[in-house]
Each structure stands twice: as C-alpha cells, then as structure tokens.
Short mmCIF file of C-alpha atoms in Angstrom, two decimals:
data_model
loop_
_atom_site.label_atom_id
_atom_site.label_comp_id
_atom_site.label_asym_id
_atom_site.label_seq_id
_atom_site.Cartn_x
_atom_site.Cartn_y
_atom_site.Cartn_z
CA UNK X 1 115.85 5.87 243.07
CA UNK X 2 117.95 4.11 239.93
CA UNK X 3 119.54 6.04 237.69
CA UNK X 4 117.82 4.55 235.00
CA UNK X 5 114.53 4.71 237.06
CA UNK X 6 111.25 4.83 234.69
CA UNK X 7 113.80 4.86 231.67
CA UNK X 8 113.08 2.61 228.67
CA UNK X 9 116.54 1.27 227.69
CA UNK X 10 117.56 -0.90 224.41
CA UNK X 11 120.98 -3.00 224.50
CA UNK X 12 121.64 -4.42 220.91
CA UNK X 13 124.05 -7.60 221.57
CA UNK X 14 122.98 -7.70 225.19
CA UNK X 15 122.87 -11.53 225.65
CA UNK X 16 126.29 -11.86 226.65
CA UNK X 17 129.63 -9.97 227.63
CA UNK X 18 130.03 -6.32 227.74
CA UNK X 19 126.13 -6.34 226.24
CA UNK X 20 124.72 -8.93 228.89
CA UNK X 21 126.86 -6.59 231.76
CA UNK X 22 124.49 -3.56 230.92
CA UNK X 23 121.07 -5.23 231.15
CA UNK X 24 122.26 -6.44 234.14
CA UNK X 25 123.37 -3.05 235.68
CA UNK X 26 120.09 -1.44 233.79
CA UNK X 27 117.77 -3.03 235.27
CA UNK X 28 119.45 -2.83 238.55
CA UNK X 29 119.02 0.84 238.28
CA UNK X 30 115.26 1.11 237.87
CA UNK X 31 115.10 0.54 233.80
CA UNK X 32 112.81 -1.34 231.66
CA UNK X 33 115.03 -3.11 229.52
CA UNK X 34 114.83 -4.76 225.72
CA UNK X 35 117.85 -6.10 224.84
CA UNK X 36 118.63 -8.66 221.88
CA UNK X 37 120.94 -10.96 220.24
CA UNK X 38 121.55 -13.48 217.92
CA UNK X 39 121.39 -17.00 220.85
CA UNK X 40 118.29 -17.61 221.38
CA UNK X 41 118.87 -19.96 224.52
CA UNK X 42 121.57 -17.26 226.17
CA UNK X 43 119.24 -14.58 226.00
CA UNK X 44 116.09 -16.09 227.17
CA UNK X 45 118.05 -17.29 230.39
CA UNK X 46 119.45 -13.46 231.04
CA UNK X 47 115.58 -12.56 230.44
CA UNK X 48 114.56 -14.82 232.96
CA UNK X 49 117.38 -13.91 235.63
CA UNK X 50 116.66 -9.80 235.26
CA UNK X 51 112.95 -9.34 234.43
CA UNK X 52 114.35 -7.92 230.65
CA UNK X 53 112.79 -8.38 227.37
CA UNK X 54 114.45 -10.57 225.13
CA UNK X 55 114.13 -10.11 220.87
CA UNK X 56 115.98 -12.82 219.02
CA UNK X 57 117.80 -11.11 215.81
CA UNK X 58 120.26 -11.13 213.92
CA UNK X 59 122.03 -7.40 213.70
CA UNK X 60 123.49 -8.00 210.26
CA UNK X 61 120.22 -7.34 208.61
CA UNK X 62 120.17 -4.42 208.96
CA UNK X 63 116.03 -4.02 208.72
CA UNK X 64 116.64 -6.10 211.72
CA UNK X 65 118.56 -3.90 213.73
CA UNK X 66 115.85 -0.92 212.45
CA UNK X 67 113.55 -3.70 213.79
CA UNK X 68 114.95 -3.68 217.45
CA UNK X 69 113.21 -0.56 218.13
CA UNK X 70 110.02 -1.68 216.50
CA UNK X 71 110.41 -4.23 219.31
CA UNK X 72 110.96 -2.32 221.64
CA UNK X 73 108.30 0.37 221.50
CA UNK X 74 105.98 -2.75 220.89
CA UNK X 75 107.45 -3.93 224.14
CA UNK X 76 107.68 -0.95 226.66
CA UNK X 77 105.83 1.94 224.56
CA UNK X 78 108.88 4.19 223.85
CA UNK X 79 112.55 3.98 223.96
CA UNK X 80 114.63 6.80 226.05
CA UNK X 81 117.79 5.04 225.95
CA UNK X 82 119.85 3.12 223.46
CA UNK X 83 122.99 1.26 223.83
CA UNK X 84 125.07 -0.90 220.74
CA UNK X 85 126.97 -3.28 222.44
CA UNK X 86 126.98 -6.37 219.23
CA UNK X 87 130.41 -6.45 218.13
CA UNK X 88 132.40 -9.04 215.97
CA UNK X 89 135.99 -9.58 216.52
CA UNK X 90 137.45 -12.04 214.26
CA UNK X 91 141.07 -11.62 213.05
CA UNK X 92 142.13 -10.64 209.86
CA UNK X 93 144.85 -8.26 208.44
CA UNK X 94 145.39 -5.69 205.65
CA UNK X 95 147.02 -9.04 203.61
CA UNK X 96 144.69 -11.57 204.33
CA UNK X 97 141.22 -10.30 205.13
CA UNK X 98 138.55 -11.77 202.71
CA UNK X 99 135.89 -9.49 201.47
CA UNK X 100 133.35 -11.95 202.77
CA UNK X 101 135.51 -11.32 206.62
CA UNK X 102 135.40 -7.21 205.49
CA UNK X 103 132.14 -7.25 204.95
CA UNK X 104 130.89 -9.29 208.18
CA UNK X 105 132.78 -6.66 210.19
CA UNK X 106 131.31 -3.72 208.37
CA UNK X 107 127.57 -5.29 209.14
CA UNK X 108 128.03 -6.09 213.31
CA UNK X 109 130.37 -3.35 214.00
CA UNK X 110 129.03 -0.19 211.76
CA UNK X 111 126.27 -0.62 209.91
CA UNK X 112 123.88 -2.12 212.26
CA UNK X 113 124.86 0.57 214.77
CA UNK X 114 124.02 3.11 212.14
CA UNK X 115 120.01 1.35 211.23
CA UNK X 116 119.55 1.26 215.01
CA UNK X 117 120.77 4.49 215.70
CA UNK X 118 118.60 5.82 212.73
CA UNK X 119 115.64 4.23 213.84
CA UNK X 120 115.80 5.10 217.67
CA UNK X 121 116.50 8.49 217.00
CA UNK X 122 113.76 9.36 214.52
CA UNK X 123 111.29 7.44 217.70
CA UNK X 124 112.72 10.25 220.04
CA UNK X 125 112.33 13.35 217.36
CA UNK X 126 109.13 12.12 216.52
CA UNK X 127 108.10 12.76 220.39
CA UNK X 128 110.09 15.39 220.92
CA UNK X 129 111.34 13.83 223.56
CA UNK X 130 115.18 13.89 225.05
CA UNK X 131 117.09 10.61 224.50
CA UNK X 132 120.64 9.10 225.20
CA UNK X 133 123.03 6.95 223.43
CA UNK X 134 126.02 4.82 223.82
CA UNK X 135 128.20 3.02 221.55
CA UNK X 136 130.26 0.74 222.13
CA UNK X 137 133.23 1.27 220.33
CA UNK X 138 137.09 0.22 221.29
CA UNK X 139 140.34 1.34 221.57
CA UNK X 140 141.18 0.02 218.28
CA UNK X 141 139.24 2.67 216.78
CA UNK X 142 143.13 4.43 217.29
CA UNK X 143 144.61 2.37 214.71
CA UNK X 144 144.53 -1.13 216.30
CA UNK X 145 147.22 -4.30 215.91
CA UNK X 146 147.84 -5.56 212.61
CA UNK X 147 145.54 -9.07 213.20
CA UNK X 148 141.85 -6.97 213.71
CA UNK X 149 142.44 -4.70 210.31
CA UNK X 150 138.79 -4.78 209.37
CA UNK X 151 137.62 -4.46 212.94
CA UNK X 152 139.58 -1.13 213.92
CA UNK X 153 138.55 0.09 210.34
CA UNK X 154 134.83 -0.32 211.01
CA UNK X 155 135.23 0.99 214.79
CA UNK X 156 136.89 4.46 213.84
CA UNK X 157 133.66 4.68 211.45
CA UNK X 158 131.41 3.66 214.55
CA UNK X 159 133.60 6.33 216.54
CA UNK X 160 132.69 9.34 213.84
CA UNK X 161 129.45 8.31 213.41
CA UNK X 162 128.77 9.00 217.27
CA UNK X 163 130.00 12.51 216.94
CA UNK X 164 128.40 13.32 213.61
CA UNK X 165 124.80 12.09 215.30
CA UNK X 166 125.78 13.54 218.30
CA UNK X 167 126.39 17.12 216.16
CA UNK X 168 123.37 16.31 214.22
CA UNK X 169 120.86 16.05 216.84
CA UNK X 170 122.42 17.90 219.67
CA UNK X 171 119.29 20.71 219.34
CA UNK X 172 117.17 17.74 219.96
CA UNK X 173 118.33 16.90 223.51
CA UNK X 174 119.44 14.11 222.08
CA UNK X 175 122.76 13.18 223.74
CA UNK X 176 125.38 10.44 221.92
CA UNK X 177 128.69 9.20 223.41
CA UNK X 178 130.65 6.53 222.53
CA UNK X 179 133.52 4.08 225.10
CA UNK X 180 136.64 3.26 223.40
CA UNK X 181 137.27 0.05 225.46
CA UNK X 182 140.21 -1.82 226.07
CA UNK X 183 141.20 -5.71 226.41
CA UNK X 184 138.04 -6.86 228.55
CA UNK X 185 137.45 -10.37 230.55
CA UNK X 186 134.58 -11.68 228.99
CA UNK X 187 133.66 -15.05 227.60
CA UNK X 188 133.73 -14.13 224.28
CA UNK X 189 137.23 -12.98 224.40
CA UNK X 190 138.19 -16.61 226.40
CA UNK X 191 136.70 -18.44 222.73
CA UNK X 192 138.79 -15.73 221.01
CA UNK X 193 141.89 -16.38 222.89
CA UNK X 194 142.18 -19.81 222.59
CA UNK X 195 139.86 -20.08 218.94
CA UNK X 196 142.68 -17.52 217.43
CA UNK X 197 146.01 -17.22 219.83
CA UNK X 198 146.25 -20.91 221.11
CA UNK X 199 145.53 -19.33 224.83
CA UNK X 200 145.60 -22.10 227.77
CA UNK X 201 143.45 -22.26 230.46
CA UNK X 202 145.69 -19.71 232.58
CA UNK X 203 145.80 -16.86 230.18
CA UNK X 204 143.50 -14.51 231.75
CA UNK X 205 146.30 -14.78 234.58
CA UNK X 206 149.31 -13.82 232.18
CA UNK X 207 146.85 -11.48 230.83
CA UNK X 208 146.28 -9.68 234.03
CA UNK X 209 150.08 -9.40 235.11
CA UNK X 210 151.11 -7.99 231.99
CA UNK X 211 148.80 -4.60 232.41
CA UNK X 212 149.26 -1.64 234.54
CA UNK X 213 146.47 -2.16 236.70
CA UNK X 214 147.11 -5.76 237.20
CA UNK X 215 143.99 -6.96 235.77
CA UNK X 216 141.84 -7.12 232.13
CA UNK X 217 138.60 -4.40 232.02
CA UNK X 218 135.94 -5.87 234.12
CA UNK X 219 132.46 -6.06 232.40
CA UNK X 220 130.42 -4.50 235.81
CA UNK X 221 132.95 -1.79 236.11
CA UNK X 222 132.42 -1.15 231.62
CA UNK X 223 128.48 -1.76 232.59
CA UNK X 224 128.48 0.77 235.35
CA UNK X 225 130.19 3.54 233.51
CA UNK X 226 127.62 3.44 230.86
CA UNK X 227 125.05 3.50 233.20
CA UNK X 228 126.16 6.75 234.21
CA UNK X 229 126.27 7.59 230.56
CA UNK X 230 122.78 6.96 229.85
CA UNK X 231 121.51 8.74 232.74
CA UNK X 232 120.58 12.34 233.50
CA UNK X 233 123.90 12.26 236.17
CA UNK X 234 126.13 12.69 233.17
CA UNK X 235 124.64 15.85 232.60
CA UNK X 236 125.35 17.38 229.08
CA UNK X 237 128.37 15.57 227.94
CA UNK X 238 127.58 14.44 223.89
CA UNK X 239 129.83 14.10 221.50
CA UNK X 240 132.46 12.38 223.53
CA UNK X 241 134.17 9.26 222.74
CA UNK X 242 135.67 8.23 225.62
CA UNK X 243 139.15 5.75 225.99
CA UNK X 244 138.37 3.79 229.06
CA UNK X 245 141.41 1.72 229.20
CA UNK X 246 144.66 1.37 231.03
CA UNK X 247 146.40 2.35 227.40
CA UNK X 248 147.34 6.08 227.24
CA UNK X 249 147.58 6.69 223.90
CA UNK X 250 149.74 9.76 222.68
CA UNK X 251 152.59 8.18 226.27
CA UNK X 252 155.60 7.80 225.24
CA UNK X 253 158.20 5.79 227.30
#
C-alpha cells in the first residue's frame, strides 16, 4: 500500500520542477493524480509517462485556478488532496519592480493559491469529508535577497494564508501545511540562472560546493516530503510551515 493509495490528489504547476516531482512521487504512491500547468506539450508528456491527468491553464486567472478543481472532480469524482506548486520567480527589487512585475507575482504566487485553495476546500466541506493541503511556499517568505522583492512579499502572504486556512478549517479535518524551500536544482532555476545571473554551464557545481550539505535541494527528496505531508502518516500536524532548507535562520556565526 501507497501512501497516497485511493487518494485523489491535485498539483497546480505540476508540469515541471518541484510541481512535475510530486505527480511523479503521487502517483508512485497509489494516487489518482490531476495536475496542470500553463505548457501544453510538457504536461501532456508527464501525463503520458505517469498515468496523470493533465488540464492546460493558466493560474493567473484566477477563475482558472477555481477551475482546476472543477477539473478535477470532473476527472476523478472528488479531490482529497491539494498541492500549489506554480510559482513565478522573476527578479525585481524594492527600486525597480514594475507594477505590471508586482502584479504578475501577486497572481502565480498568492492569489491563485488562494482561488484554488477556496475552491478545493468548499469541495471537501461540502462532503464533509477530511482533506489535506500543501503549499509550496519558500524560504524567502523570511525576508528574502534584495533581487526577488515582490516574490518574498507575495510568499510571506502565501505563508499566512496557510495558517489562517489551516485555523479556519481545522474543525473540518481539514489539514493545511505549507514548505518553506530553499535554493532547489530544477530546470527552471538553470533558465533563471543563466536568463538573470549570467550562470555558465558549471554553476550547479559552484552551486553545490558553496552549501553545507554539498549539494542544491533535490526535487524527489522536496517531492517525497510532501508526500508524507499529504498523507494520513503525518498524522495531525496543520498549521505548520515548515523551512526545509540547509539555511537556519535565527544562526548566528
């Protein structure tokens, strides 16, 4: 038996990276998966590899991230299990972030997590049935370097929002936990690196030497962990928002 067996499990911005990781690991574990995202090609190749359910959309709108539940009861009946994975990342600071760049981040990284969250949960109270929820949030929800202003500023919202739904709905067995995570080796982050730092083709080397545990956060180690979120073996942890990273924050040296 999966830990995820006969579990109905949503992953908004599951085509690729962190997102992509979790179907994976999902399914492996016995779920019935929906996941969606904005490439249609990338996410109708992962559907074909794991068995999934793929839903083109784009999570900025945010009737279409209320719509990815619609999907997904239309797919699989019910939903038991929702993870927000979509996240934006472009760079910007307090001094030169654009409204238009504010606004983008506000709509992948908060507000579509909200609409989904909304929708999902009032599926689960409406069947009085148990549910669980992850976010996924980042470390820069802790204040963040200067260069992802607008991104750490929508993340600490996405990191209250988890424990005010988790608060909210904790008399409804509904269980909400976010994952602060830290620099992660996906391919997103490669186009990042060399789109906004001029990053050669050995950075994820340098990368890897310069951190305590000699290596970037690995996407099946990330996917794995919220696995164990989702599932009944994390028992009744809500509320938490949880820094997986090799950054203790508060150390001092």
């Amino acid at each position: 038996m999966g830990l995820l067996e006969d579990k109905v499990v949503l992953v908004n911005g599951g085509s690729q990276g962190v997102g992509a990781g979790i179907v994976r690991a999902a399914v492996r574990e016995g779920a019935s998966v929906v996941f969606t995202g904005r490439r249609a090609e990338v996410g109708e190749k992962l559907a074909a590899d794991t068995g999934a359910h793929f839903v083109c959309a784009d999570l900025a709108d945010p009737a279409e991230a209320r719509d990815s539940a619609v999907h997904a009861v239309d797919a699989r009946g019910r939903i038991d299990c929702l993870v927000n994975a979509a996240g934006l990342t472009s760079r910007g600071s307090l001094l030169d972030t654009t409204p238009e760049l504010f606004d983008q981040h506000m709509a992948i990284n908060l507000r579509a997590p909200f609409f989904a969250m909304q929708a999902v949960v009032a599926d689960m109270v409406t069947r009085k049935a148990p549910g669980t929820i992850v976010n996924i949030i980042s470390n820069c929800a802790h204040g963040g370097p200067p260069h992802l202003a607008a991104y750490s500023t929508a993340k600490a919202g996405l990191a209250g929002l988890t424990r005010n739904a988790a608060h909210a709905h904790r008399w409804d067995r509904i269980r909400i936990n976010g994952l602060n995570i830290g620099w992660t080796d996906t391919e997103g982050e490669d186009a990042t690196q060399r789109a906004f730092h001029g990053a050669g083709d050995d950075w994820r080397e340098k990368a890897a030497a310069a951190q305590p545990m000699g290596k970037l956060g690995q996407v099946d180690e990330i996917a794995d962990f919220v696995v164990f979120l989702l599932s009944d073996r994390s028992g009744v942890v809500t509320g938490s928002v949880i820094d997986w990273d090799q950054i203790v924050f508060g150390g001092q040296d």
